[in-house]
Amino acid sequence: MRSKIVAGNWKMNKNGEQTKELLRALSGGFPETEAEVMVAPTFVNLTNAVFQLKNSPIEVIAQNMHYAENGAYTGEISADMLQNIGVNTVILGHSERRAYFGETDELLAKKVTTALNHSLRVMFCFGEELEDRKADNHFKVVESQLKNALFSLDAAKWSNIVLAYEPVWAIGTGETASPEQAQEMHAFIRKTITEAYDETIANKVSILYGGSVKPANANEIFSKPDVDGGLIGGAALKADDFKAIINAI
Ligand code: PGA
């Protein structure tokens, strides 16, 4: 059985007080669920969030990290620093990191390797841009993103990987991939992993969908057999919406 996961990516939102408040609101009347629930506040609020959620089923995860162990990388955060404060999962490869901070597949391969060497769980994001889909290149783009960043890993490392397919044209735009488009791509991703590794690994890895998931569409998207949950941006900033999405799974 694959893990079902709902993760909230808070991006550069919520200061310390607001983080505390949102976590308090989320924890009150928290839905009964078998899904793993995660939230990713900004770096400066991670320590407090971990402390606040000490006895909670909600896991605190990070939005990014550097590939180096330590050293002269002003403004960056290492795997060890995350683990040291009790963070065990890191989002890597988000399309905003790729688009605004120049993160390439090659750089991401290094980050993934470092994170896994530290036994951090990696939530790896990828997805095509609108032009790729219009040109019918979306499968090719996704395949090359996976191949370049992940397919050199030893098979054993895959137990610590979660995938998040996020078509760039659906992120923060209000436009969602249809449940059929999501299912089609998720099935393609599993096929690609089967070819690169084997069916056992492909069937075990959780593949989340991300891109304008809301209470109104979560149910239908999550009902698809190869969609194992969601990575939620905007709707994760409102406790009621996030809880409704957790309920949908
Ligand atoms: P969105 O963001 O839900 O606001 O579209 C998703 C994401 O960036 O992970």
Short mmCIF file of C-alpha atoms and ligand atoms in Angstrom, two decimals:
data_model
loop_
_atom_site.label_atom_id
_atom_site.label_comp_id
_atom_site.label_asym_id
_atom_site.label_seq_id
_atom_site.Cartn_x
_atom_site.Cartn_y
_atom_site.Cartn_z
CA MET A 1 0.00 0.00 0.00
CA ARG A 2 1.26 3.43 -0.90
CA SER A 3 1.17 6.27 1.63
CA LYS A 4 -1.48 8.88 1.02
CA ILE A 5 -0.05 12.30 1.64
CA VAL A 6 -1.41 15.83 1.85
CA ALA A 7 1.29 18.48 2.15
CA GLY A 8 0.94 22.23 2.46
CA ASN A 9 3.63 24.36 0.87
CA TRP A 10 3.36 27.74 2.56
CA LYS A 11 6.01 29.34 0.31
CA MET A 12 7.06 32.84 1.49
CA ASN A 13 3.92 33.40 3.56
CA LYS A 14 3.15 33.75 7.27
CA ASN A 15 5.42 35.40 9.82
CA GLY A 16 6.10 33.83 13.20
CA GLU A 17 2.83 34.90 14.82
CA GLN A 18 0.78 33.95 11.79
CA THR A 19 2.50 30.57 11.61
CA LYS A 20 1.62 29.87 15.21
CA GLU A 21 -1.96 30.94 14.58
CA LEU A 22 -2.42 28.81 11.44
CA LEU A 23 -0.93 25.75 13.15
CA ARG A 24 -3.25 26.29 16.10
CA ALA A 25 -6.25 26.52 13.77
CA LEU A 26 -5.15 23.42 11.88
CA SER A 27 -4.67 21.39 15.04
CA GLY A 28 -8.12 22.22 16.41
CA GLY A 29 -10.61 19.67 15.10
CA PHE A 30 -7.94 17.97 13.06
CA PRO A 31 -9.58 15.45 10.69
CA GLU A 32 -9.41 11.72 11.35
CA THR A 33 -7.27 10.47 8.52
CA GLU A 34 -4.91 7.72 7.56
CA ALA A 35 -3.09 10.10 5.25
CA GLU A 36 0.21 11.65 6.25
CA VAL A 37 -0.23 15.38 6.67
CA MET A 38 2.68 17.78 6.31
CA VAL A 39 3.21 21.53 6.39
CA ALA A 40 6.17 23.49 5.06
CA PRO A 41 6.51 26.91 6.73
CA THR A 42 9.47 29.15 5.92
CA PHE A 43 12.92 28.33 7.31
CA VAL A 44 12.83 30.92 10.10
CA ASN A 45 9.65 29.41 11.53
CA LEU A 46 10.57 25.74 11.30
CA THR A 47 12.00 25.37 14.79
CA ASN A 48 8.95 26.86 16.46
CA ALA A 49 6.61 24.85 14.24
CA VAL A 50 8.36 21.60 15.16
CA PHE A 51 8.06 22.53 18.82
CA GLN A 52 4.40 23.52 18.51
CA LEU A 53 3.49 20.27 16.69
CA LYS A 54 5.51 18.00 18.99
CA ASN A 55 2.51 15.85 19.91
CA SER A 56 0.64 16.28 16.66
CA PRO A 57 0.25 13.95 13.66
CA ILE A 58 1.23 16.87 11.41
CA GLU A 59 4.82 16.68 10.16
CA VAL A 60 6.85 19.84 9.64
CA ILE A 61 8.88 19.77 6.44
CA ALA A 62 11.25 22.19 4.66
CA GLN A 63 10.79 23.94 1.33
CA ASN A 64 14.39 23.65 0.15
CA MET A 65 18.01 22.97 1.17
CA HIS A 66 21.53 23.25 -0.22
CA TYR A 67 23.49 20.28 -1.53
CA ALA A 68 26.72 21.04 0.33
CA GLU A 69 27.39 19.67 3.79
CA ASN A 70 28.37 23.13 5.06
CA GLY A 71 30.62 26.02 4.10
CA ALA A 72 30.67 29.39 2.38
CA TYR A 73 27.15 29.47 0.93
CA THR A 74 25.68 32.67 2.32
CA GLY A 75 21.96 32.46 2.94
CA GLU A 76 21.71 28.71 2.52
CA ILE A 77 20.56 25.85 4.78
CA SER A 78 22.08 22.37 5.02
CA ALA A 79 20.57 18.93 5.46
CA ASP A 80 22.23 18.61 8.86
CA MET A 81 20.67 21.90 10.03
CA LEU A 82 17.21 20.63 9.12
CA GLN A 83 17.69 17.31 10.84
CA ASN A 84 19.12 18.96 13.89
CA ILE A 85 15.84 20.81 14.50
CA GLY A 86 13.70 17.74 13.86
CA VAL A 87 12.82 18.20 10.19
CA ASN A 88 13.00 14.92 8.27
CA THR A 89 11.46 15.72 4.90
CA VAL A 90 12.45 18.34 2.33
CA ILE A 91 10.72 19.60 -0.81
CA LEU A 92 13.17 19.82 -3.71
CA GLY A 93 12.74 21.02 -7.27
CA HIS A 94 9.65 23.17 -6.84
CA SER A 95 8.91 24.99 -10.09
CA GLU A 96 9.38 28.36 -8.37
CA ARG A 97 12.90 27.31 -7.35
CA ARG A 98 13.54 26.24 -10.93
CA ALA A 99 12.04 29.40 -12.49
CA TYR A 100 13.19 32.14 -10.09
CA PHE A 101 16.38 30.68 -8.64
CA GLY A 102 17.77 28.89 -11.66
CA GLU A 103 17.66 25.38 -10.21
CA THR A 104 18.44 22.84 -12.91
CA ASP A 105 17.99 19.08 -13.01
CA GLU A 106 21.76 18.74 -12.52
CA LEU A 107 21.72 20.89 -9.38
CA LEU A 108 18.67 19.04 -8.11
CA ALA A 109 20.38 15.68 -8.61
CA LYS A 110 23.06 16.90 -6.18
CA LYS A 111 20.49 18.13 -3.66
CA VAL A 112 18.57 14.86 -3.84
CA THR A 113 21.74 12.84 -3.29
CA THR A 114 22.74 14.88 -0.25
CA ALA A 115 19.28 14.72 1.28
CA LEU A 116 19.03 10.96 0.82
CA ASN A 117 22.53 10.43 2.17
CA HIS A 118 21.29 12.16 5.30
CA SER A 119 18.21 9.89 5.31
CA LEU A 120 15.96 12.86 4.76
CA ARG A 121 12.83 12.05 2.82
CA VAL A 122 12.69 13.95 -0.46
CA MET A 123 9.49 15.32 -1.94
CA PHE A 124 10.64 15.86 -5.50
CA CYS A 125 8.63 18.30 -7.63
CA PHE A 126 8.58 18.44 -11.40
CA GLY A 127 6.17 19.22 -14.21
CA GLU A 128 5.89 20.74 -17.64
CA GLU A 129 5.25 24.35 -18.64
CA LEU A 130 2.26 25.45 -20.68
CA GLU A 131 4.27 25.60 -23.93
CA ASP A 132 5.40 22.02 -23.40
CA ARG A 133 1.84 20.82 -23.05
CA LYS A 134 0.64 22.85 -26.01
CA ALA A 135 3.43 21.36 -28.12
CA ASP A 136 2.52 17.90 -26.84
CA ASN A 137 5.93 17.61 -25.22
CA HIS A 138 4.72 17.14 -21.65
CA PHE A 139 5.56 13.44 -21.37
CA LYS A 140 9.03 13.99 -22.79
CA VAL A 141 9.74 16.88 -20.41
CA VAL A 142 8.58 14.98 -17.35
CA GLU A 143 10.55 11.91 -18.35
CA SER A 144 13.74 13.93 -18.74
CA GLN A 145 13.22 15.74 -15.41
CA LEU A 146 12.91 12.39 -13.65
CA LYS A 147 15.79 10.82 -15.53
CA ASN A 148 18.22 13.69 -14.97
CA ALA A 149 17.54 14.16 -11.28
CA LEU A 150 16.56 10.71 -10.00
CA PHE A 151 17.35 7.79 -12.25
CA SER A 152 21.00 7.51 -11.24
CA LEU A 153 19.97 6.69 -7.68
CA ASP A 154 20.32 3.20 -6.27
CA ALA A 155 17.01 1.39 -6.15
CA ALA A 156 17.14 1.23 -2.35
CA LYS A 157 17.03 5.03 -2.10
CA TRP A 158 13.56 5.14 -3.62
CA SER A 159 11.92 4.21 -0.34
CA ASN A 160 12.70 7.77 0.79
CA ILE A 161 11.28 9.52 -2.25
CA VAL A 162 7.85 11.05 -2.77
CA LEU A 163 7.04 12.54 -6.16
CA ALA A 164 4.93 15.64 -6.73
CA TYR A 165 3.78 16.19 -10.29
CA GLU A 166 2.98 19.87 -10.63
CA PRO A 167 2.21 21.18 -14.11
CA VAL A 168 3.61 24.73 -14.01
CA TRP A 169 0.58 26.13 -15.79
CA ALA A 170 -1.64 24.99 -12.91
CA ILE A 171 0.37 26.42 -10.02
CA GLY A 172 -1.24 29.43 -8.39
CA THR A 173 -3.21 30.12 -11.55
CA GLY A 174 -6.57 28.73 -10.47
CA GLU A 175 -6.33 26.44 -13.47
CA THR A 176 -6.17 22.78 -12.49
CA ALA A 177 -5.21 19.83 -14.57
CA SER A 178 -8.34 17.76 -15.07
CA PRO A 179 -8.46 14.59 -12.98
CA GLU A 180 -8.03 12.68 -16.25
CA GLN A 181 -4.91 14.68 -17.18
CA ALA A 182 -3.46 14.07 -13.72
CA GLN A 183 -4.21 10.34 -13.87
CA GLU A 184 -2.76 10.06 -17.37
CA MET A 185 0.50 11.69 -16.29
CA HIS A 186 0.75 9.78 -13.02
CA ALA A 187 0.30 6.48 -14.87
CA PHE A 188 2.98 7.58 -17.33
CA ILE A 189 5.33 8.39 -14.42
CA ARG A 190 4.82 4.91 -12.97
CA LYS A 191 5.48 3.34 -16.36
CA THR A 192 8.68 5.39 -16.72
CA ILE A 193 9.89 4.30 -13.28
CA THR A 194 9.05 0.67 -14.10
CA GLU A 195 11.23 0.92 -17.20
CA ALA A 196 14.10 2.56 -15.32
CA TYR A 197 13.86 0.33 -12.23
CA ASP A 198 11.02 -2.15 -11.77
CA GLU A 199 7.34 -2.44 -11.04
CA THR A 200 7.78 -2.86 -7.30
CA ILE A 201 9.45 0.52 -6.95
CA ALA A 202 6.99 2.16 -9.34
CA ASN A 203 4.01 0.83 -7.42
CA LYS A 204 5.41 1.78 -4.04
CA VAL A 205 6.27 5.43 -4.67
CA SER A 206 3.60 7.95 -3.70
CA ILE A 207 2.87 10.42 -6.49
CA LEU A 208 1.14 13.62 -5.42
CA TYR A 209 -0.58 16.07 -7.71
CA GLY A 210 -0.05 19.80 -7.20
CA GLY A 211 -1.53 22.85 -8.89
CA SER A 212 -4.60 24.75 -7.69
CA VAL A 213 -5.99 21.90 -5.58
CA LYS A 214 -8.93 23.22 -3.57
CA PRO A 215 -11.72 21.77 -1.45
CA ALA A 216 -13.96 21.90 -4.54
CA ASN A 217 -11.78 19.74 -6.77
CA ALA A 218 -9.72 17.65 -4.32
CA ASN A 219 -12.18 14.79 -4.13
CA GLU A 220 -12.25 14.13 -7.82
CA ILE A 221 -8.49 14.44 -8.27
CA PHE A 222 -7.75 12.15 -5.30
CA SER A 223 -10.20 9.55 -6.58
CA LYS A 224 -7.86 8.68 -9.44
CA PRO A 225 -5.98 5.43 -8.87
CA ASP A 226 -2.47 6.77 -9.44
CA VAL A 227 -2.94 10.01 -7.51
CA ASP A 228 -1.77 9.43 -3.95
CA GLY A 229 -2.43 12.87 -2.53
CA GLY A 230 -1.63 16.50 -3.11
CA LEU A 231 0.92 19.24 -2.66
CA ILE A 232 -1.15 22.28 -1.82
CA GLY A 233 -0.09 25.93 -2.09
CA GLY A 234 -2.71 28.66 -1.75
CA ALA A 235 -5.38 26.51 -0.13
CA ALA A 236 -2.92 25.37 2.55
CA LEU A 237 -2.86 28.90 3.96
CA LYS A 238 -6.46 28.63 5.16
CA ALA A 239 -7.02 26.10 7.94
CA ASP A 240 -10.57 25.24 6.88
CA ASP A 241 -9.63 24.70 3.25
CA PHE A 242 -6.62 22.58 4.12
CA LYS A 243 -8.69 20.48 6.50
CA ALA A 244 -11.37 20.04 3.83
CA ILE A 245 -8.67 18.81 1.43
CA ILE A 246 -7.39 16.37 4.07
CA ASN A 247 -10.96 15.14 4.49
CA ALA A 248 -11.21 14.63 0.75
CA ILE A 249 -8.50 12.03 0.87
P1 PGA B 1 -1.11 26.13 -5.63
O1 PGA B 1 0.43 25.76 -5.44
O2 PGA B 1 -1.90 25.07 -4.89
O3 PGA B 1 -1.26 27.50 -5.04
O4 PGA B 1 -1.38 26.09 -7.09
C1 PGA B 1 0.86 24.43 -5.52
C2 PGA B 1 2.34 24.37 -5.29
O5 PGA B 1 3.06 25.30 -5.68
O6 PGA B 1 2.85 23.38 -4.72
#
